[in-house]
Short mmCIF file of C-alpha atoms in Angstrom, two decimals:
data_model
loop_
_atom_site.label_atom_id
_atom_site.label_comp_id
_atom_site.label_asym_id
_atom_site.label_seq_id
_atom_site.Cartn_x
_atom_site.Cartn_y
_atom_site.Cartn_z
CA UNK A 1 38.11 22.32 21.56
CA UNK A 2 38.99 19.48 23.89
CA UNK A 3 37.01 18.99 27.06
CA UNK A 4 39.03 18.96 30.32
CA UNK A 5 37.36 17.17 33.20
CA UNK A 6 38.78 17.64 36.70
CA UNK A 7 37.61 16.31 40.01
CA UNK A 8 38.91 17.49 43.36
CA UNK A 9 37.14 16.05 46.35
CA UNK A 10 33.43 16.61 45.80
CA UNK A 11 33.94 19.53 43.39
CA UNK A 12 33.86 19.10 39.59
CA UNK A 13 35.14 21.55 36.99
CA UNK A 14 34.71 21.45 33.22
CA UNK A 15 36.96 23.81 31.26
CA UNK A 16 37.48 24.51 27.55
CA UNK A 17 40.99 23.42 26.54
CA UNK A 18 42.95 22.56 23.42
CA UNK A 19 44.57 19.51 25.06
CA UNK A 20 43.42 16.01 26.00
CA UNK A 21 41.35 15.46 29.18
CA UNK A 22 43.16 16.04 32.48
CA UNK A 23 42.01 14.71 35.87
CA UNK A 24 43.13 16.00 39.24
CA UNK A 25 42.50 13.98 42.37
CA UNK A 26 45.68 13.86 44.45
CA UNK A 27 47.88 14.30 41.44
CA UNK A 28 47.54 15.39 37.82
CA UNK A 29 47.54 12.72 35.08
CA UNK A 30 47.85 13.65 31.43
CA UNK A 31 46.50 11.01 29.00
CA UNK A 32 48.07 11.00 25.54
CA UNK A 33 46.60 9.79 22.25
CA UNK A 34 48.76 6.63 22.29
CA UNK A 35 47.35 5.43 25.59
CA UNK A 36 50.36 6.56 27.70
CA UNK A 37 49.89 8.67 30.76
CA UNK A 38 52.20 11.15 32.49
CA UNK A 39 51.94 11.70 36.23
CA UNK A 40 52.45 15.12 37.68
CA UNK A 41 53.07 15.20 41.41
CA UNK A 42 52.09 17.88 43.79
CA UNK A 43 54.99 19.96 42.38
CA UNK A 44 56.68 19.88 38.99
CA UNK A 45 60.41 20.02 38.29
CA UNK A 46 60.46 23.82 38.49
CA UNK A 47 59.02 23.67 41.96
CA UNK A 48 55.52 24.66 40.83
CA UNK A 49 52.59 23.30 42.75
CA UNK A 50 49.83 21.23 41.23
CA UNK A 51 47.53 24.22 41.27
CA UNK A 52 50.03 26.27 39.29
CA UNK A 53 50.42 23.46 36.79
CA UNK A 54 46.65 23.26 36.45
CA UNK A 55 46.53 27.00 35.93
CA UNK A 56 49.05 26.68 33.13
CA UNK A 57 46.99 24.03 31.42
CA UNK A 58 43.79 26.01 31.80
CA UNK A 59 45.21 29.26 30.47
CA UNK A 60 47.18 27.61 27.63
CA UNK A 61 50.55 29.15 28.64
CA UNK A 62 53.23 28.38 26.04
CA UNK A 63 56.08 27.15 28.16
CA UNK A 64 58.65 24.59 27.18
CA UNK A 65 57.05 21.71 29.05
CA UNK A 66 53.64 22.16 27.40
CA UNK A 67 55.22 22.47 23.99
CA UNK A 68 56.92 19.14 24.46
CA UNK A 69 53.67 17.52 25.55
CA UNK A 70 51.86 18.91 22.52
CA UNK A 71 54.47 17.46 20.17
CA UNK A 72 54.02 14.04 21.81
CA UNK A 73 50.24 14.26 21.33
CA UNK A 74 50.55 14.82 17.57
CA UNK A 75 52.89 11.93 16.86
CA UNK A 76 50.01 9.55 15.96
CA UNK A 77 46.98 10.70 13.86
CA UNK A 78 43.42 10.15 15.12
CA UNK A 79 41.57 7.44 13.16
CA UNK A 80 37.83 7.79 12.45
CA UNK A 81 35.74 4.73 11.39
CA UNK A 82 33.04 5.54 8.80
CA UNK A 83 29.84 3.45 8.79
CA UNK A 84 29.08 1.90 5.40
CA UNK A 85 25.41 2.06 4.38
CA UNK A 86 23.51 1.28 1.20
CA UNK A 87 22.23 4.15 -0.86
CA UNK A 88 18.49 4.59 -0.48
CA UNK A 89 16.63 3.61 -3.63
CA UNK A 90 13.90 5.98 -4.81
CA UNK A 91 10.98 3.99 -6.23
CA UNK A 92 8.77 6.93 -7.14
CA UNK A 93 5.04 7.39 -6.50
CA UNK A 94 4.06 4.41 -8.69
CA UNK A 95 6.33 1.39 -8.91
CA UNK A 96 5.03 -1.77 -10.57
CA UNK A 97 8.25 -3.22 -11.93
CA UNK A 98 8.18 -6.28 -9.65
CA UNK A 99 4.39 -6.73 -9.47
CA UNK A 100 2.90 -10.12 -10.28
CA UNK A 101 -0.27 -10.58 -12.34
CA UNK A 102 -2.39 -13.66 -12.95
CA UNK A 103 -3.07 -15.07 -16.38
CA UNK A 104 -6.76 -14.12 -16.29
CA UNK A 105 -5.99 -10.49 -15.51
CA UNK A 106 -3.26 -10.40 -18.15
CA UNK A 107 -5.68 -11.60 -20.81
CA UNK A 108 -8.53 -9.28 -19.75
CA UNK A 109 -6.63 -6.10 -18.91
CA UNK A 110 -3.98 -6.22 -21.67
CA UNK A 111 -6.12 -7.82 -24.41
CA UNK A 112 -3.85 -10.83 -24.91
CA UNK A 113 -4.43 -14.44 -25.83
CA UNK A 114 -3.44 -17.47 -23.80
CA UNK A 115 -0.87 -18.34 -26.48
CA UNK A 116 0.82 -14.97 -25.93
CA UNK A 117 1.53 -15.88 -22.32
CA UNK A 118 3.30 -19.12 -23.22
CA UNK A 119 6.43 -17.20 -24.17
CA UNK A 120 6.64 -15.27 -20.88
CA UNK A 121 8.41 -16.25 -17.67
CA UNK A 122 6.19 -18.29 -15.37
CA UNK A 123 6.53 -17.95 -11.62
CA UNK A 124 5.02 -20.33 -9.06
CA UNK A 125 3.57 -18.53 -6.04
CA UNK A 126 1.68 -19.54 -2.93
CA UNK A 127 -2.04 -19.63 -3.70
CA UNK A 128 -4.46 -17.48 -1.67
CA UNK A 129 -7.21 -20.10 -2.13
CA UNK A 130 -7.81 -23.07 0.12
CA UNK A 131 -8.34 -25.59 -2.67
CA UNK A 132 -4.93 -25.09 -4.34
CA UNK A 133 -1.40 -24.83 -2.93
CA UNK A 134 0.37 -22.93 -5.74
CA UNK A 135 -0.61 -21.09 -8.89
CA UNK A 136 1.18 -19.48 -11.82
CA UNK A 137 1.74 -15.72 -12.13
CA UNK A 138 3.65 -13.46 -14.52
CA UNK A 139 5.72 -10.33 -14.09
CA UNK A 140 3.61 -7.29 -14.89
CA UNK A 141 6.52 -5.69 -16.75
CA UNK A 142 6.75 -8.74 -19.06
CA UNK A 143 3.00 -8.63 -19.72
CA UNK A 144 3.10 -4.91 -20.51
CA UNK A 145 5.99 -5.40 -22.91
CA UNK A 146 4.17 -8.29 -24.59
CA UNK A 147 0.99 -6.22 -25.00
CA UNK A 148 2.97 -3.44 -26.68
CA UNK A 149 4.57 -6.02 -28.95
CA UNK A 150 1.16 -7.43 -29.93
CA UNK A 151 -0.72 -4.14 -30.36
CA UNK A 152 2.15 -1.95 -31.52
CA UNK A 153 1.51 1.13 -29.34
CA UNK A 154 -0.27 2.22 -26.14
CA UNK A 155 -2.86 4.08 -28.24
CA UNK A 156 -3.84 0.92 -30.12
CA UNK A 157 -4.11 -0.98 -26.82
CA UNK A 158 -6.35 1.78 -25.38
CA UNK A 159 -8.62 1.61 -28.44
CA UNK A 160 -8.97 -2.18 -28.08
CA UNK A 161 -9.82 -1.82 -24.39
CA UNK A 162 -12.50 0.74 -25.21
CA UNK A 163 -13.99 -1.51 -27.88
CA UNK A 164 -14.17 -4.48 -25.49
CA UNK A 165 -15.72 -2.30 -22.78
CA UNK A 166 -18.48 -1.20 -25.14
CA UNK A 167 -19.10 -4.82 -26.15
CA UNK A 168 -19.38 -5.81 -22.49
CA UNK A 169 -21.92 -3.05 -21.81
CA UNK A 170 -23.97 -4.15 -24.82
CA UNK A 171 -23.88 -7.75 -23.60
CA UNK A 172 -25.17 -6.74 -20.17
CA UNK A 173 -28.00 -4.78 -21.76
CA UNK A 174 -29.09 -7.86 -23.72
CA UNK A 175 -28.63 -10.23 -20.80
CA UNK A 176 -32.10 -9.61 -19.32
CA UNK A 177 -33.76 -10.17 -22.70
CA UNK A 178 -31.82 -13.40 -23.21
CA UNK A 179 -32.82 -14.68 -19.77
CA UNK A 180 -36.48 -13.94 -20.50
CA UNK A 181 -36.27 -15.82 -23.79
CA UNK A 182 -34.62 -18.74 -22.02
CA UNK A 183 -37.46 -18.90 -19.47
CA UNK A 184 -40.04 -18.88 -22.25
CA UNK A 185 -38.16 -21.66 -24.01
CA UNK A 186 -38.12 -23.78 -20.85
CA UNK A 187 -41.83 -23.20 -20.25
CA UNK A 188 -42.69 -24.24 -23.82
CA UNK A 189 -40.47 -27.32 -24.14
CA UNK A 190 -40.34 -28.29 -20.48
CA UNK A 191 -37.53 -27.89 -18.02
CA UNK A 192 -35.51 -31.08 -17.68
CA UNK A 193 -32.91 -29.52 -15.39
CA UNK A 194 -32.52 -31.34 -12.03
CA UNK A 195 -34.17 -29.80 -8.99
CA UNK A 196 -32.17 -26.83 -7.75
CA UNK A 197 -30.78 -26.52 -4.26
CA UNK A 198 -33.12 -23.59 -3.57
CA UNK A 199 -36.19 -25.75 -4.21
CA UNK A 200 -34.75 -28.58 -2.12
CA UNK A 201 -34.48 -26.20 0.85
CA UNK A 202 -38.28 -26.21 1.23
CA UNK A 203 -38.38 -29.94 1.99
CA UNK A 204 -36.27 -29.82 5.15
CA UNK A 205 -35.36 -27.56 8.02
CA UNK A 206 -36.70 -23.99 8.15
CA UNK A 207 -38.04 -24.18 4.58
CA UNK A 208 -40.29 -27.10 5.51
CA UNK A 209 -41.61 -25.25 8.57
CA UNK A 210 -42.43 -22.17 6.47
CA UNK A 211 -44.23 -24.14 3.76
CA UNK A 212 -46.38 -26.00 6.32
CA UNK A 213 -47.25 -22.67 7.96
CA UNK A 214 -48.23 -21.11 4.62
CA UNK A 215 -50.66 -23.95 3.79
CA UNK A 216 -52.29 -24.04 7.24
CA UNK A 217 -52.61 -20.26 7.65
CA UNK A 218 -54.07 -19.93 4.16
CA UNK A 219 -56.84 -22.39 5.02
CA UNK A 220 -57.43 -20.71 8.37
CA UNK A 221 -57.84 -17.32 6.71
CA UNK A 222 -60.43 -18.67 4.30
CA UNK A 223 -62.58 -20.29 6.99
CA UNK A 224 -62.26 -17.38 9.44
CA UNK A 225 -63.32 -14.96 6.72
CA UNK A 226 -66.47 -17.02 6.11
CA UNK A 227 -67.20 -17.05 9.86
CA UNK A 228 -66.83 -13.25 10.08
CA UNK A 229 -69.16 -12.72 7.12
CA UNK A 230 -71.74 -15.00 8.77
CA UNK A 231 -71.49 -13.65 12.35
CA UNK A 232 -70.10 -10.10 12.01
CA UNK A 233 -67.92 -10.62 15.10
CA UNK A 234 -65.07 -8.11 15.60
CA UNK A 235 -62.92 -10.78 17.23
CA UNK A 236 -63.48 -13.11 14.25
CA UNK A 237 -62.55 -10.28 11.88
CA UNK A 238 -59.31 -9.79 13.83
CA UNK A 239 -58.61 -13.51 13.61
CA UNK A 240 -59.18 -13.49 9.82
CA UNK A 241 -56.83 -10.51 9.41
CA UNK A 242 -54.31 -12.25 11.65
CA UNK A 243 -54.31 -15.38 9.47
CA UNK A 244 -54.03 -13.28 6.31
CA UNK A 245 -51.05 -11.39 7.75
CA UNK A 246 -49.40 -14.66 8.77
CA UNK A 247 -49.89 -16.13 5.29
CA UNK A 248 -48.41 -13.08 3.54
CA UNK A 249 -45.51 -12.83 5.95
CA UNK A 250 -44.63 -16.49 5.62
CA UNK A 251 -44.73 -16.19 1.85
CA UNK A 252 -42.24 -13.37 2.26
CA UNK A 253 -40.10 -15.66 4.43
CA UNK A 254 -40.14 -18.30 1.70
CA UNK A 255 -38.88 -15.65 -0.76
CA UNK A 256 -36.10 -14.73 1.68
CA UNK A 257 -35.05 -18.38 2.04
CA UNK A 258 -34.87 -18.87 -1.72
CA UNK A 259 -32.86 -15.64 -2.19
CA UNK A 260 -30.43 -16.53 0.60
CA UNK A 261 -29.41 -19.67 -1.32
CA UNK A 262 -27.93 -17.62 -4.16
CA UNK A 263 -24.20 -18.00 -4.71
CA UNK A 264 -21.92 -15.01 -4.00
CA UNK A 265 -21.06 -12.74 -6.91
CA UNK A 266 -18.60 -9.83 -7.37
CA UNK A 267 -21.23 -7.36 -6.18
CA UNK A 268 -22.00 -9.41 -3.04
CA UNK A 269 -18.78 -11.30 -2.16
CA UNK A 270 -20.13 -12.53 1.20
CA UNK A 271 -23.33 -13.99 -0.26
CA UNK A 272 -27.03 -13.33 0.39
CA UNK A 273 -27.60 -15.02 3.74
CA UNK A 274 -28.90 -11.77 5.26
CA UNK A 275 -31.94 -11.97 2.98
CA UNK A 276 -33.59 -14.14 5.64
CA UNK A 277 -33.17 -11.39 8.22
CA UNK A 278 -34.43 -8.75 5.79
CA UNK A 279 -37.53 -10.86 5.03
CA UNK A 280 -38.13 -11.44 8.74
CA UNK A 281 -37.77 -7.71 9.45
CA UNK A 282 -40.30 -6.83 6.76
CA UNK A 283 -42.54 -9.59 8.13
CA UNK A 284 -42.42 -8.00 11.59
CA UNK A 285 -43.39 -4.64 10.12
CA UNK A 286 -46.21 -6.33 8.18
CA UNK A 287 -47.57 -7.98 11.33
CA UNK A 288 -47.61 -4.60 13.06
CA UNK A 289 -49.29 -2.75 10.18
CA UNK A 290 -51.76 -5.39 8.97
CA UNK A 291 -52.38 -7.50 12.05
CA UNK A 292 -52.11 -5.12 14.99
CA UNK A 293 -53.26 -2.00 13.14
CA UNK A 294 -56.45 -3.46 11.66
CA UNK A 295 -57.30 -5.33 14.86
CA UNK A 296 -57.01 -2.13 16.91
CA UNK A 297 -59.04 -0.21 14.36
CA UNK A 298 -61.85 -2.76 14.28
CA UNK A 299 -61.88 -3.05 18.07
CA UNK A 300 -62.12 0.72 18.53
CA UNK A 301 -64.89 0.96 15.95
CA UNK A 302 -66.76 -1.82 17.81
CA UNK A 303 -66.51 0.15 21.07
CA UNK A 304 -67.73 3.34 19.41
CA UNK A 305 -70.50 1.72 17.37
CA UNK A 306 -71.56 -1.58 19.03
CA UNK A 307 -73.96 -3.86 17.19
CA UNK A 308 -75.49 -7.22 18.12
CA UNK A 309 -73.75 -10.45 17.05
CA UNK A 310 -75.47 -13.30 15.26
CA UNK A 311 -75.14 -17.00 16.17
CA UNK A 312 -71.58 -17.85 17.22
CA UNK A 313 -71.82 -21.62 16.77
CA UNK A 314 -69.97 -21.65 13.45
CA UNK A 315 -67.43 -19.22 14.81
CA UNK A 316 -66.67 -21.56 17.72
CA UNK A 317 -66.24 -24.50 15.37
CA UNK A 318 -63.85 -22.58 13.13
CA UNK A 319 -61.89 -21.31 16.11
CA UNK A 320 -61.52 -24.86 17.40
CA UNK A 321 -60.23 -26.06 14.04
CA UNK A 322 -57.89 -23.09 13.87
CA UNK A 323 -56.57 -23.88 17.34
CA UNK A 324 -55.74 -27.44 16.28
CA UNK A 325 -54.06 -26.40 13.02
CA UNK A 326 -52.09 -23.52 14.55
CA UNK A 327 -51.02 -25.78 17.39
CA UNK A 328 -49.74 -28.37 14.93
CA UNK A 329 -47.66 -25.74 13.10
CA UNK A 330 -46.38 -24.46 16.45
CA UNK A 331 -45.19 -27.96 17.39
CA UNK A 332 -43.35 -28.30 14.05
CA UNK A 333 -41.55 -25.00 14.69
CA UNK A 334 -40.70 -25.93 18.29
CA UNK A 335 -39.21 -29.28 17.25
CA UNK A 336 -37.11 -27.64 14.54
CA UNK A 337 -35.75 -25.00 16.95
CA UNK A 338 -34.96 -27.63 19.59
CA UNK A 339 -33.03 -29.69 17.06
CA UNK A 340 -31.06 -26.68 15.78
CA UNK A 341 -30.37 -25.36 19.30
CA UNK A 342 -29.08 -28.76 20.39
CA UNK A 343 -26.73 -28.86 17.39
CA UNK A 344 -25.33 -25.42 18.32
CA UNK A 345 -25.03 -26.20 22.01
CA UNK A 346 -27.54 -23.50 23.00
CA UNK A 347 -30.69 -23.49 25.04
CA UNK A 348 -34.09 -23.02 23.45
CA UNK A 349 -34.38 -19.51 24.85
CA UNK A 350 -30.90 -18.44 23.71
CA UNK A 351 -31.51 -19.74 20.20
CA UNK A 352 -34.73 -17.73 19.88
CA UNK A 353 -33.43 -14.50 21.45
CA UNK A 354 -30.23 -14.51 19.37
CA UNK A 355 -32.33 -15.01 16.23
CA UNK A 356 -30.11 -17.80 14.93
CA UNK A 357 -32.78 -18.88 12.45
CA UNK A 358 -35.02 -15.90 11.67
CA UNK A 359 -37.46 -17.79 9.45
CA UNK A 360 -38.27 -20.43 12.05
CA UNK A 361 -38.43 -17.74 14.75
CA UNK A 362 -41.11 -15.87 12.84
CA UNK A 363 -43.19 -19.03 12.38
CA UNK A 364 -42.78 -19.90 16.07
CA UNK A 365 -43.82 -16.47 17.34
CA UNK A 366 -46.64 -16.06 14.83
CA UNK A 367 -48.14 -19.45 15.66
CA UNK A 368 -47.71 -18.88 19.40
CA UNK A 369 -49.50 -15.56 19.01
CA UNK A 370 -52.15 -17.28 16.90
CA UNK A 371 -52.86 -19.91 19.58
CA UNK A 372 -53.09 -17.24 22.28
CA UNK A 373 -55.23 -14.97 20.11
CA UNK A 374 -57.65 -17.84 19.39
CA UNK A 375 -57.98 -18.36 23.14
CA UNK A 376 -58.55 -14.61 23.69
CA UNK A 377 -61.10 -14.39 20.86
CA UNK A 378 -63.00 -17.49 22.06
CA UNK A 379 -63.13 -16.15 25.64
CA UNK A 380 -64.40 -12.71 24.62
CA UNK A 381 -66.96 -14.16 22.21
CA UNK A 382 -68.17 -16.50 24.96
CA UNK A 383 -68.63 -13.57 27.35
CA UNK A 384 -70.56 -11.71 24.66
CA UNK A 385 -72.87 -14.66 24.03
CA UNK A 386 -73.48 -15.16 27.76
CA UNK A 387 -74.07 -11.50 28.69
CA UNK A 388 -75.28 -10.15 25.37
CA UNK A 389 -72.82 -7.25 25.71
CA UNK A 390 -70.91 -6.65 22.42
CA UNK A 391 -68.20 -4.66 24.22
CA UNK A 392 -66.47 -7.88 25.30
CA UNK A 393 -66.02 -8.86 21.66
CA UNK A 394 -64.46 -5.46 20.85
CA UNK A 395 -62.13 -5.77 23.82
CA UNK A 396 -61.05 -9.16 22.48
CA UNK A 397 -60.16 -7.53 19.17
CA UNK A 398 -58.01 -4.98 21.02
CA UNK A 399 -56.33 -7.80 22.96
CA UNK A 400 -55.46 -9.67 19.75
CA UNK A 401 -54.04 -6.47 18.27
CA UNK A 402 -51.88 -5.86 21.36
CA UNK A 403 -50.56 -9.41 21.21
CA UNK A 404 -49.64 -9.03 17.54
CA UNK A 405 -47.96 -5.68 18.23
CA UNK A 406 -45.77 -7.27 20.91
CA UNK A 407 -44.71 -10.08 18.58
CA UNK A 408 -43.92 -7.62 15.77
CA UNK A 409 -41.85 -5.42 18.09
CA UNK A 410 -39.76 -8.42 19.17
CA UNK A 411 -39.19 -9.51 15.56
CA UNK A 412 -38.18 -6.01 14.48
CA UNK A 413 -35.71 -5.69 17.37
CA UNK A 414 -34.00 -9.08 16.97
CA UNK A 415 -33.65 -8.87 13.20
CA UNK A 416 -32.38 -5.29 13.34
CA UNK A 417 -29.70 -6.37 15.81
CA UNK A 418 -28.67 -9.20 13.50
CA UNK A 419 -28.47 -6.93 10.44
CA UNK A 420 -26.36 -4.37 12.30
CA UNK A 421 -23.58 -6.96 12.71
CA UNK A 422 -23.45 -7.90 16.38
CA UNK A 423 -20.50 -9.58 18.02
CA UNK A 424 -20.42 -13.28 18.82
CA UNK A 425 -20.70 -14.61 22.36
CA UNK A 426 -17.76 -13.71 24.69
CA UNK A 427 -17.05 -17.39 25.39
CA UNK A 428 -16.67 -18.19 21.71
CA UNK A 429 -14.51 -15.10 21.16
CA UNK A 430 -12.28 -16.15 24.06
CA UNK A 431 -11.78 -19.60 22.52
CA UNK A 432 -10.70 -18.06 19.22
CA UNK A 433 -8.32 -15.69 20.98
CA UNK A 434 -6.72 -18.44 23.05
CA UNK A 435 -6.27 -20.59 19.94
CA UNK A 436 -4.24 -17.85 18.27
CA UNK A 437 -2.22 -16.90 21.35
CA UNK A 438 -1.24 -20.52 21.99
CA UNK A 439 0.58 -20.70 18.65
CA UNK A 440 4.40 -20.21 18.90
CA UNK A 441 4.50 -17.81 15.97
CA UNK A 442 2.13 -15.32 17.65
CA UNK A 443 3.41 -12.90 20.28
CA UNK A 444 0.17 -11.01 20.88
CA UNK A 445 -3.10 -10.13 19.19
CA UNK A 446 -4.86 -6.79 19.28
CA UNK A 447 -8.08 -5.19 18.04
CA UNK A 448 -10.00 -8.48 17.86
CA UNK A 449 -13.41 -8.31 16.16
CA UNK A 450 -15.72 -11.27 15.53
CA UNK A 451 -18.97 -10.38 13.79
CA UNK A 452 -21.98 -12.66 13.40
CA UNK A 453 -22.91 -12.37 9.73
CA UNK A 454 -26.08 -14.39 10.21
CA UNK A 455 -27.06 -18.02 9.78
CA UNK A 456 -24.11 -19.29 11.85
CA UNK A 457 -21.50 -17.49 9.75
CA UNK A 458 -18.79 -15.56 11.60
CA UNK A 459 -16.23 -13.12 10.28
CA UNK A 460 -13.08 -12.90 12.44
CA UNK A 461 -10.53 -10.07 12.29
CA UNK A 462 -7.44 -9.41 14.42
CA UNK A 463 -4.15 -7.49 14.41
CA UNK A 464 -1.43 -10.10 15.01
CA UNK A 465 2.06 -9.37 16.35
CA UNK A 466 4.19 -12.17 14.87
CA UNK A 467 7.45 -13.39 16.38
CA UNK A 468 10.02 -12.78 13.65
CA UNK A 469 12.52 -15.16 15.25
CA UNK A 470 10.09 -18.09 15.07
CA UNK A 471 9.20 -17.24 11.48
CA UNK A 472 12.88 -17.06 10.53
CA UNK A 473 13.59 -20.35 12.28
CA UNK A 474 10.71 -21.95 10.40
CA UNK A 475 12.32 -20.76 7.18
CA UNK A 476 15.77 -21.99 8.19
CA UNK A 477 14.43 -25.45 9.07
CA UNK A 478 13.52 -25.89 5.41
CA UNK A 479 16.97 -24.79 4.11
CA UNK A 480 20.31 -26.55 3.65
CA UNK A 481 22.33 -24.94 6.45
CA UNK A 482 25.70 -25.97 4.95
CA UNK A 483 24.86 -24.37 1.63
CA UNK A 484 23.53 -21.28 3.41
CA UNK A 485 26.78 -20.99 5.38
CA UNK A 486 28.79 -21.18 2.16
CA UNK A 487 26.72 -18.39 0.66
CA UNK A 488 27.43 -16.26 3.73
CA UNK A 489 31.17 -16.90 3.50
CA UNK A 490 31.21 -15.89 -0.17
CA UNK A 491 29.76 -12.46 0.61
CA UNK A 492 32.62 -9.95 0.26
CA UNK A 493 31.11 -6.72 -1.09
CA UNK A 494 28.10 -4.59 -0.33
CA UNK A 495 26.47 -5.61 -3.61
CA UNK A 496 26.79 -9.29 -2.73
CA UNK A 497 25.40 -8.63 0.75
CA UNK A 498 22.41 -6.78 -0.73
CA UNK A 499 21.69 -9.63 -3.16
CA UNK A 500 21.94 -12.19 -0.34
CA UNK A 501 19.57 -10.27 1.96
CA UNK A 502 17.03 -9.56 -0.79
CA UNK A 503 16.88 -13.22 -1.77
CA UNK A 504 16.34 -14.60 1.71
CA UNK A 505 14.23 -11.63 2.84
CA UNK A 506 11.65 -12.35 0.16
CA UNK A 507 11.63 -16.02 1.14
CA UNK A 508 11.09 -15.13 4.80
CA UNK A 509 8.13 -12.92 3.82
CA UNK A 510 6.67 -15.87 1.89
CA UNK A 511 7.14 -18.00 5.00
CA UNK A 512 5.24 -15.40 7.03
CA UNK A 513 2.40 -15.52 4.51
CA UNK A 514 2.32 -19.31 4.78
CA UNK A 515 2.07 -19.00 8.58
CA UNK A 516 -0.88 -16.63 8.21
CA UNK A 517 -2.62 -19.12 5.90
CA UNK A 518 -1.98 -21.91 8.39
CA UNK A 519 -3.50 -19.95 11.27
CA UNK A 520 -6.57 -19.05 9.21
CA UNK A 521 -7.04 -22.68 8.19
CA UNK A 522 -6.75 -23.86 11.82
CA UNK A 523 -9.37 -21.32 12.94
CA UNK A 524 -11.82 -22.50 10.29
CA UNK A 525 -11.25 -26.20 10.97
CA UNK A 526 -11.66 -25.95 14.73
CA UNK A 527 -14.58 -23.49 14.51
CA UNK A 528 -16.87 -24.36 11.57
CA UNK A 529 -18.91 -21.19 12.15
CA UNK A 530 -15.90 -19.05 11.19
CA UNK A 531 -16.18 -18.60 7.43
CA UNK A 532 -14.04 -15.49 6.84
CA UNK A 533 -10.75 -14.78 8.66
CA UNK A 534 -8.73 -11.56 8.27
CA UNK A 535 -5.39 -11.62 10.11
CA UNK A 536 -3.48 -8.36 9.70
CA UNK A 537 0.26 -8.22 10.43
CA UNK A 538 1.05 -5.70 13.12
#
């Protein structure tokens, strides 16, 4: 029924009634459906008071006056405005009617030829690649229809797909044999291919440092081994093992550098740059097992079973030569790190601790440990020759082992941190965030993640809240406003309105995609370390 609202002083009453709302303040006013109002004084024409009149309204008494009012209320019908909405379209669990597909996928997945695609509708779309602006795609429904026309039935298409899959598996099985035959052919007739980029990496930068270290440590191992055989010194044995471990580890670093130069493939879309960190991590473990472990073992055995040492003259000469050679390699590594740190705007200490270049870091720490261990071994051997006590020599072996264990622990920690995917420096992350937030199209960014992928390669990800008004204005600035206004004026039906909104809605979404590409390109240009950018629309 109708709601009757009455106010009298500070009291309010709400009563159920079959008439229009009635208010009572100092007098009763009846509002009709046509906007007219009828005032009732303190008393009506029959001498009734306002309270009695109110009582009549509340109880629904059928007197003559109320009957007349009711007839006046029903003179005009009540009009109700119905909201017009589009019927919701059900697309189903799998809808691919409007999907686009590239020519390469159409040929591979539907077993077509390039000539078959010439008869289909071609659509120019914005390219996801940086080197091209647009590329050609096809409607998936057209490609499916063309494949059925070519092959006759879905069963025949499935059989052709199965046959090609089996041929691909057979080709992969024979690939290794073909590569081996190709290597044998090159070895027999000579390889005239230009020098690869992987080989060129060993003539500059970290590759050059590693190759110099391999040559020097290999010679040091040979001469230290001869000195140990001649003297039987535990410290000299530790030094020989140390040089052998350094040579093997640096050969492993060279393998990591060559593998990191491989181009990305479908199985490894982000490349193989982490191979340097993996090689450095294994190198750290090798230093701990071979260098520290054997040095500790030989030192403990010397303490438990001491034996006199022969002439140490040759040992001193070899240690002096080793000190000069290791020092030269150390200087090469220091100069390379200084140059790289200066290019990145970092200090020497920050560059080493952050493990920006793991291969050079390993050479630096190994050669620094080698120089210190030579000094420790020479000191302990000198004390043994002066006092005749072989325990000093065994203590020197333990000292060299402890030094190598410390270096290996540092290498294992820094390379593990790099492989786990640590974040970039807060200052650099703040610069990237401010660059995005300063753009007019961005309202806010959330869930920002910037991961150091190794070798000065950063992957940046953020949830971006775009300003739809700015995106729409960017779209309108590229349109003919007069023509757009004419299209709006021609819209008369719901079907025409739907077609108009679908057309321009798709174009606005394309404009939003272009804005995302622009932001990603700006981030990469202003920050060369950022190689991969993932901006997700919030």
